[in-house]
PDB file of C-alpha atoms in Angstrom:
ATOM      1  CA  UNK T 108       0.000   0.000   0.000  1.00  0.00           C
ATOM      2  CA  UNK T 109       1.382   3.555  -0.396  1.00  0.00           C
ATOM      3  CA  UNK T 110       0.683   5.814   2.103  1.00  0.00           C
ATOM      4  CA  UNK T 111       0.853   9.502   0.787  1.00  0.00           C
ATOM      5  CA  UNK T 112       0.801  12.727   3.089  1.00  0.00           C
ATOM      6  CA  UNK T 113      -0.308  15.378   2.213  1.00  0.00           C
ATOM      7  CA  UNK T 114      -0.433  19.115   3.786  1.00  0.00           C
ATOM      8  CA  UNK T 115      -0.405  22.442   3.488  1.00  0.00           C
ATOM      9  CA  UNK T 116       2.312  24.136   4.893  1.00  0.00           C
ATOM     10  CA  UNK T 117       3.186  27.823   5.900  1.00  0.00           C
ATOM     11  CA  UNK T 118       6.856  29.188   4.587  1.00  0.00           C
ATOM     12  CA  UNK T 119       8.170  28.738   8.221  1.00  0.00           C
ATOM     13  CA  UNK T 120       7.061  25.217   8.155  1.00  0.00           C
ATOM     14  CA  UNK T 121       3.365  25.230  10.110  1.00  0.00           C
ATOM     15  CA  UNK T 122      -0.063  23.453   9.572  1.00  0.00           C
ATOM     16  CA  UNK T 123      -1.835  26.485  11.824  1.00  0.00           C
ATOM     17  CA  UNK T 124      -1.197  29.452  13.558  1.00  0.00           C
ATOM     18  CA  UNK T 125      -2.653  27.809  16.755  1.00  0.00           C
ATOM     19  CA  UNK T 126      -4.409  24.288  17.233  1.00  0.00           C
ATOM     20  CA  UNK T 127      -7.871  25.591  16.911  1.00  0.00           C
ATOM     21  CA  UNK T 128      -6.827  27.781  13.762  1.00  0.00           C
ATOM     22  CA  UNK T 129      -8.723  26.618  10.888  1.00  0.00           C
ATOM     23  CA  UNK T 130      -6.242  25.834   7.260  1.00  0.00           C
ATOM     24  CA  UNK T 131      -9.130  27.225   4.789  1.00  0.00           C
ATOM     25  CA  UNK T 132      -8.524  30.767   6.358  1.00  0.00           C
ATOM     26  CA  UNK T 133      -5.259  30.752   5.041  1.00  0.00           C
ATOM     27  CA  UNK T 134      -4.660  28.823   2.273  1.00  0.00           C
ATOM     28  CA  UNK T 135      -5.282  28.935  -1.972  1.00  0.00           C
ATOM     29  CA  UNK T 136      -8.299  27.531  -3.473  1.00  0.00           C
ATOM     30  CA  UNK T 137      -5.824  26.080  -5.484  1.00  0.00           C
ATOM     31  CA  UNK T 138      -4.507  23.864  -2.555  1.00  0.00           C
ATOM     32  CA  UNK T 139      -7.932  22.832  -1.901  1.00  0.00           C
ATOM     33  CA  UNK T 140      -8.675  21.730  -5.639  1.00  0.00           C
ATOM     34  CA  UNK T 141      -5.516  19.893  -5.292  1.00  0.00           C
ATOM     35  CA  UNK T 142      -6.064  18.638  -2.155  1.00  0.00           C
ATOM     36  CA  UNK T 143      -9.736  17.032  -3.655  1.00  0.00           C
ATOM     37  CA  UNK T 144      -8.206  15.388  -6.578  1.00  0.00           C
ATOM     38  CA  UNK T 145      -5.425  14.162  -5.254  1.00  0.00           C
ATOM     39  CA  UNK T 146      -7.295  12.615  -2.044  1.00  0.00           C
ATOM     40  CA  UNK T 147      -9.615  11.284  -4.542  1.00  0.00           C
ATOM     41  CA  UNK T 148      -6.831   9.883  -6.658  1.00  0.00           C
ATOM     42  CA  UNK T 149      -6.178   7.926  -3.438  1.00  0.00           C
ATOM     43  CA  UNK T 150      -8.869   7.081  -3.006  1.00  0.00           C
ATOM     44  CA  UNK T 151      -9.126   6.918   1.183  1.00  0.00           C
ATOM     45  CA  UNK T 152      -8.334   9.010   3.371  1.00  0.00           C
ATOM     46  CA  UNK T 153      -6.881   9.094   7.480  1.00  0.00           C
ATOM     47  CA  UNK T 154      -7.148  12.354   9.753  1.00  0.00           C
ATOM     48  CA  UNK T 155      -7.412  12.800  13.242  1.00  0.00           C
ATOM     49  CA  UNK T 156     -10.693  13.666  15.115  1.00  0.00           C
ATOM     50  CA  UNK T 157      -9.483  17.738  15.561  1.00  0.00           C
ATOM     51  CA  UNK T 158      -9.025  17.671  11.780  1.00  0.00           C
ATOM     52  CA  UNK T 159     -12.560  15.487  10.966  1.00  0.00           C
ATOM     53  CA  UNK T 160     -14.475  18.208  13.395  1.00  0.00           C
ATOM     54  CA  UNK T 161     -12.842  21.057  11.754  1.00  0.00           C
ATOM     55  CA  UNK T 162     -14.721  19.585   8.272  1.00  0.00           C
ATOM     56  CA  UNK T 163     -17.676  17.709   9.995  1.00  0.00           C
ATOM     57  CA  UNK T 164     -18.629  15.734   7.461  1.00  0.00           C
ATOM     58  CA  UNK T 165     -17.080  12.504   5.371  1.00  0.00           C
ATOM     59  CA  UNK T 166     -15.302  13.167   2.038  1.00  0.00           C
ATOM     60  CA  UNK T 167     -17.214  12.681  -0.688  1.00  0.00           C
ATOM     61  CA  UNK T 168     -16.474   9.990  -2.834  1.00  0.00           C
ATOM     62  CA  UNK T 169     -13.332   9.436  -0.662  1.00  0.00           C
ATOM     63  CA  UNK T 170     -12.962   6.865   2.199  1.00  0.00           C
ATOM     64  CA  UNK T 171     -12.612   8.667   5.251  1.00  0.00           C
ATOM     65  CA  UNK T 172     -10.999   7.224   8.582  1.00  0.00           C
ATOM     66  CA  UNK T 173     -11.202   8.593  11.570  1.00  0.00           C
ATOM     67  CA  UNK T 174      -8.240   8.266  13.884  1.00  0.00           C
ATOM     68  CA  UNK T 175      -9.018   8.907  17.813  1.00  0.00           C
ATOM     69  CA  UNK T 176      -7.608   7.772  21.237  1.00  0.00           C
ATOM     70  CA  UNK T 177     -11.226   7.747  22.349  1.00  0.00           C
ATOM     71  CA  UNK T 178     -12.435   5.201  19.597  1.00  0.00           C
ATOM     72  CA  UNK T 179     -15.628   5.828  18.066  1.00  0.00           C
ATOM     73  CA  UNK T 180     -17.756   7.758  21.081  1.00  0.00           C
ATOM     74  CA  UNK T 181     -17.208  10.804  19.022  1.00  0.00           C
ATOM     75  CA  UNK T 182     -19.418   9.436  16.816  1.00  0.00           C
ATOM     76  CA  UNK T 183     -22.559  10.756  18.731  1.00  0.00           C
ATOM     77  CA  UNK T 184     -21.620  13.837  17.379  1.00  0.00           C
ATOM     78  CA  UNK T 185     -22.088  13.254  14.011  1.00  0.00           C
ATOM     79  CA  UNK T 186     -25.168  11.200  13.838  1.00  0.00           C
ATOM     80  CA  UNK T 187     -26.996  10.522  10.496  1.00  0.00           C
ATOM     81  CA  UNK T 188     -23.640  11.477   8.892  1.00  0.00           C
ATOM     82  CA  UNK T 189     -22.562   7.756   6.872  1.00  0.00           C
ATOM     83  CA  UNK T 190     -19.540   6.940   5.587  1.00  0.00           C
ATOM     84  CA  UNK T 191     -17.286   7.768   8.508  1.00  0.00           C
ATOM     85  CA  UNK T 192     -15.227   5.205   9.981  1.00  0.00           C
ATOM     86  CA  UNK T 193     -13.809   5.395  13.159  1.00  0.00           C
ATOM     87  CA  UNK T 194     -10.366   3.239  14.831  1.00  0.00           C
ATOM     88  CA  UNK T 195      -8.551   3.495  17.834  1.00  0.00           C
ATOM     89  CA  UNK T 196      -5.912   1.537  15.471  1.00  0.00           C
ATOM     90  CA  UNK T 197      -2.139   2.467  15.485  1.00  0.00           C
ATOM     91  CA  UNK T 198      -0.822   3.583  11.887  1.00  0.00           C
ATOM     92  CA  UNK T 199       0.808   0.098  11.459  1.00  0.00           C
ATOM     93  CA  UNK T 200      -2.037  -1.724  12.686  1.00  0.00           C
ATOM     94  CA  UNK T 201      -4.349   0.399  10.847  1.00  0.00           C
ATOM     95  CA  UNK T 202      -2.267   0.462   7.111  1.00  0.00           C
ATOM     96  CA  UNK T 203      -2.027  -3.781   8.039  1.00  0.00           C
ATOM     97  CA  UNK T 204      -6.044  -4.265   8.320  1.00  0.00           C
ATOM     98  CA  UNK T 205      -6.411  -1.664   4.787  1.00  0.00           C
ATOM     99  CA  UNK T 206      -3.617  -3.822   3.098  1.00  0.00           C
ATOM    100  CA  UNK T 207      -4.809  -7.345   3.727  1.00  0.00           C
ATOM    101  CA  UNK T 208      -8.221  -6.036   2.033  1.00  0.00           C
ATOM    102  CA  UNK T 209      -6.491  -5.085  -0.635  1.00  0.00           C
ATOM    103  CA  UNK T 210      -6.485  -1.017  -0.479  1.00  0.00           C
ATOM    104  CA  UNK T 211      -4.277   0.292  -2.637  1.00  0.00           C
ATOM    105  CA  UNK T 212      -3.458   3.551  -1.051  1.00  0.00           C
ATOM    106  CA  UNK T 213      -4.095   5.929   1.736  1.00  0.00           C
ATOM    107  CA  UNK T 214      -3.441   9.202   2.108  1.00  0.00           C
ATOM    108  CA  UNK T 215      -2.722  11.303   5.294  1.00  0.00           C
ATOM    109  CA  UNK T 216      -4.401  14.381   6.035  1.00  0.00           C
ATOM    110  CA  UNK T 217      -3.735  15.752   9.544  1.00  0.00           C
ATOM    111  CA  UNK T 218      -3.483  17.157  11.738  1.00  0.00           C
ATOM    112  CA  UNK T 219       0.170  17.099  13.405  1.00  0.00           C
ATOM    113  CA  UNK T 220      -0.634  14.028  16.012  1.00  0.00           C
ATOM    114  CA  UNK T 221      -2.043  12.191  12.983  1.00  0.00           C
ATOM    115  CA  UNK T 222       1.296  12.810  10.588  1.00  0.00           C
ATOM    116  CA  UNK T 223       3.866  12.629  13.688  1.00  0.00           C
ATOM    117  CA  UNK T 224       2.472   9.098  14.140  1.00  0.00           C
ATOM    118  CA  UNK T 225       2.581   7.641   9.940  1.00  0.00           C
ATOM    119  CA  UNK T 226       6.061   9.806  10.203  1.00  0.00           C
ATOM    120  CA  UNK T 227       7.334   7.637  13.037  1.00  0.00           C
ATOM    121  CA  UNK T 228       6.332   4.537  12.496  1.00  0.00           C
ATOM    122  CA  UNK T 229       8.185   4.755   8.903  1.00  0.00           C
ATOM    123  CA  UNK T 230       5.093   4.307   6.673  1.00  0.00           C
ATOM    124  CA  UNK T 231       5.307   7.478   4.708  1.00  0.00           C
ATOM    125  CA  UNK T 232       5.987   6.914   1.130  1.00  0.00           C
ATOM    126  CA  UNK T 233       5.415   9.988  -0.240  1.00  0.00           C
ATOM    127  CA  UNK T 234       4.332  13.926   0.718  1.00  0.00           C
ATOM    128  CA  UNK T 235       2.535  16.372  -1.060  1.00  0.00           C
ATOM    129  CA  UNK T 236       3.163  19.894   0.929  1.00  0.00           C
ATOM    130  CA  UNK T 237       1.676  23.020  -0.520  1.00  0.00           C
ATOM    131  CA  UNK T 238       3.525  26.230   0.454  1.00  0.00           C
ATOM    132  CA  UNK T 239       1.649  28.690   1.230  1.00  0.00           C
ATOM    133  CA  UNK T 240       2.693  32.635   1.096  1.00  0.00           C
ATOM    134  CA  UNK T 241       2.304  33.053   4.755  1.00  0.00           C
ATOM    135  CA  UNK T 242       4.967  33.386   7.952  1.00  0.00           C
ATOM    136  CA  UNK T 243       3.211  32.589  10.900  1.00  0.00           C
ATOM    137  CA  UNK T 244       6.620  33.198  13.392  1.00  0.00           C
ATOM    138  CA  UNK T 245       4.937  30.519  15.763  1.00  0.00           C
ATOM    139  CA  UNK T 246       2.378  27.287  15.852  1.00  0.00           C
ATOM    140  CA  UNK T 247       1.836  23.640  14.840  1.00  0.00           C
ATOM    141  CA  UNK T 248       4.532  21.745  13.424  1.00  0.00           C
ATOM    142  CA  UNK T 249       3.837  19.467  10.455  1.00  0.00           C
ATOM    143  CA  UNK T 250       5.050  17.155  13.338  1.00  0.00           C
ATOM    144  CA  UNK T 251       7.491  16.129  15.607  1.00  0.00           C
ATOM    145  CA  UNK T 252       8.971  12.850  18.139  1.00  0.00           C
ATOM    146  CA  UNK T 253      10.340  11.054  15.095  1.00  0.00           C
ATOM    147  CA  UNK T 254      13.851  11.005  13.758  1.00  0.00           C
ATOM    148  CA  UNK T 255      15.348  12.341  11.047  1.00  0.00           C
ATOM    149  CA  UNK T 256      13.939  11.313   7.497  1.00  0.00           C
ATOM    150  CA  UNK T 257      15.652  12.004   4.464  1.00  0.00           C
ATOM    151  CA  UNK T 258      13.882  12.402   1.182  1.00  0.00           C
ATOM    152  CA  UNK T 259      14.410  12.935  -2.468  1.00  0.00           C
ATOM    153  CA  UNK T 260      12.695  16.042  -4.382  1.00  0.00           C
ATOM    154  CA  UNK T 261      10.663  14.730  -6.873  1.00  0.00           C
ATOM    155  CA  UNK T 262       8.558  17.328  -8.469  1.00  0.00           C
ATOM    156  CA  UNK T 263       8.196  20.802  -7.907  1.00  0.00           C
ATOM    157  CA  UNK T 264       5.345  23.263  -9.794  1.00  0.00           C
ATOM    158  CA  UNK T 265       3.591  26.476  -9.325  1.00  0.00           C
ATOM    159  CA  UNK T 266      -0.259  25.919  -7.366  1.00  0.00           C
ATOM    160  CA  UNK T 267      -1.662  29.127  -8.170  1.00  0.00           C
ATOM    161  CA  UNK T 268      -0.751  31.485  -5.323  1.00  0.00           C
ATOM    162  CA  UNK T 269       1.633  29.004  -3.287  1.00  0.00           C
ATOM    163  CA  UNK T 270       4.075  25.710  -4.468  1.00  0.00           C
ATOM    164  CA  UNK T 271       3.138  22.454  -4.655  1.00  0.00           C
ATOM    165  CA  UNK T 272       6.382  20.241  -3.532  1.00  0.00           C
ATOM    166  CA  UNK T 273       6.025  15.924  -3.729  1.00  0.00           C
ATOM    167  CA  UNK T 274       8.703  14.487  -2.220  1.00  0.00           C
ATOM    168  CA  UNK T 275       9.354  10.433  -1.490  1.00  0.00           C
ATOM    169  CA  UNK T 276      11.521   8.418   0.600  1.00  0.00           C
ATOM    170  CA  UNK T 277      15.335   8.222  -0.290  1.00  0.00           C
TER     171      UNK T 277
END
């Protein structure tokens, strides 16, 4: 399975100003086009719970995971909203149970616990950061608690107002 992350970033490296601030107040529509045909490309999609609330709703014509140390109670919350699927997995348990039925690929989507943890555990294959115009001087770190990861520049092109970077695993 590959497992492809993908984020938008600010120049000084940050997914948010804060960890309630919100990424559509700050970044293109072009990262958001991108960000909907690439994720549906992929075909499903893993985010934490923060991330899932900030959205509220599943991904159309995506599958959309749900990672959360509390399991599904949050699902309460979202009742009569289908197509969510909850797991108190870890990443490696998780990307084991999607493999063996023969998912293809999954891609990443936040927020910083959800990355730190598919960063760690080694099971990034790929990223997909869009840079966005924007210092922030302070706030959340694509992620963090795993060692250093080298990678290989694979493509870089224009996205509208910011830069679309993929990168892979040296």
């Amino acid at each position: 399975m590959k497992i492809t992350l993908i984020a938008a970033i600010s120049a000084d490296g940050k997914i948010a100003q804060s960890s309630n601030h919100l990424s559509l107040d700050w970044t293109s529509k072009e990262d958001t086009r991108f960000f909907v045909e690439k994720t549906k490309e992929v075909g499903a999609v893993v985010m934490g719970r923060k991330t899932f609330e900030t959205i509220g709703r599943p991904l159309k014509d995506r599958r959309t995971i749900v990672m959360s140390s509390t399991g599904g109670s949050e699902t309460e919350k979202f009742e009569g909203r289908d197509g969510v699927e909850w797991t108190r997995e870890t990443p490696a348990e998780l990307v084991a149970r999607l493999s063996a039925k023969g998912l293809a690929g999954l891609a990443v989507c936040g927020g910083a616990t959800v990355y730190s943890q598919f960063l760690a555990a080694g099971l990034v294959d790929e990223l997909f950061l869009t840079v966005e115009p924007v210092l922030f001087g302070a706030g959340v770190p694509l992620g963090d608690g795993f060692g250093r990861i080298d990678l290989k520049l694979v493509e870089s092109r224009p996205l509208g107002g910011g830069v679309l970077l993929c990168f892979e695993r040296k």
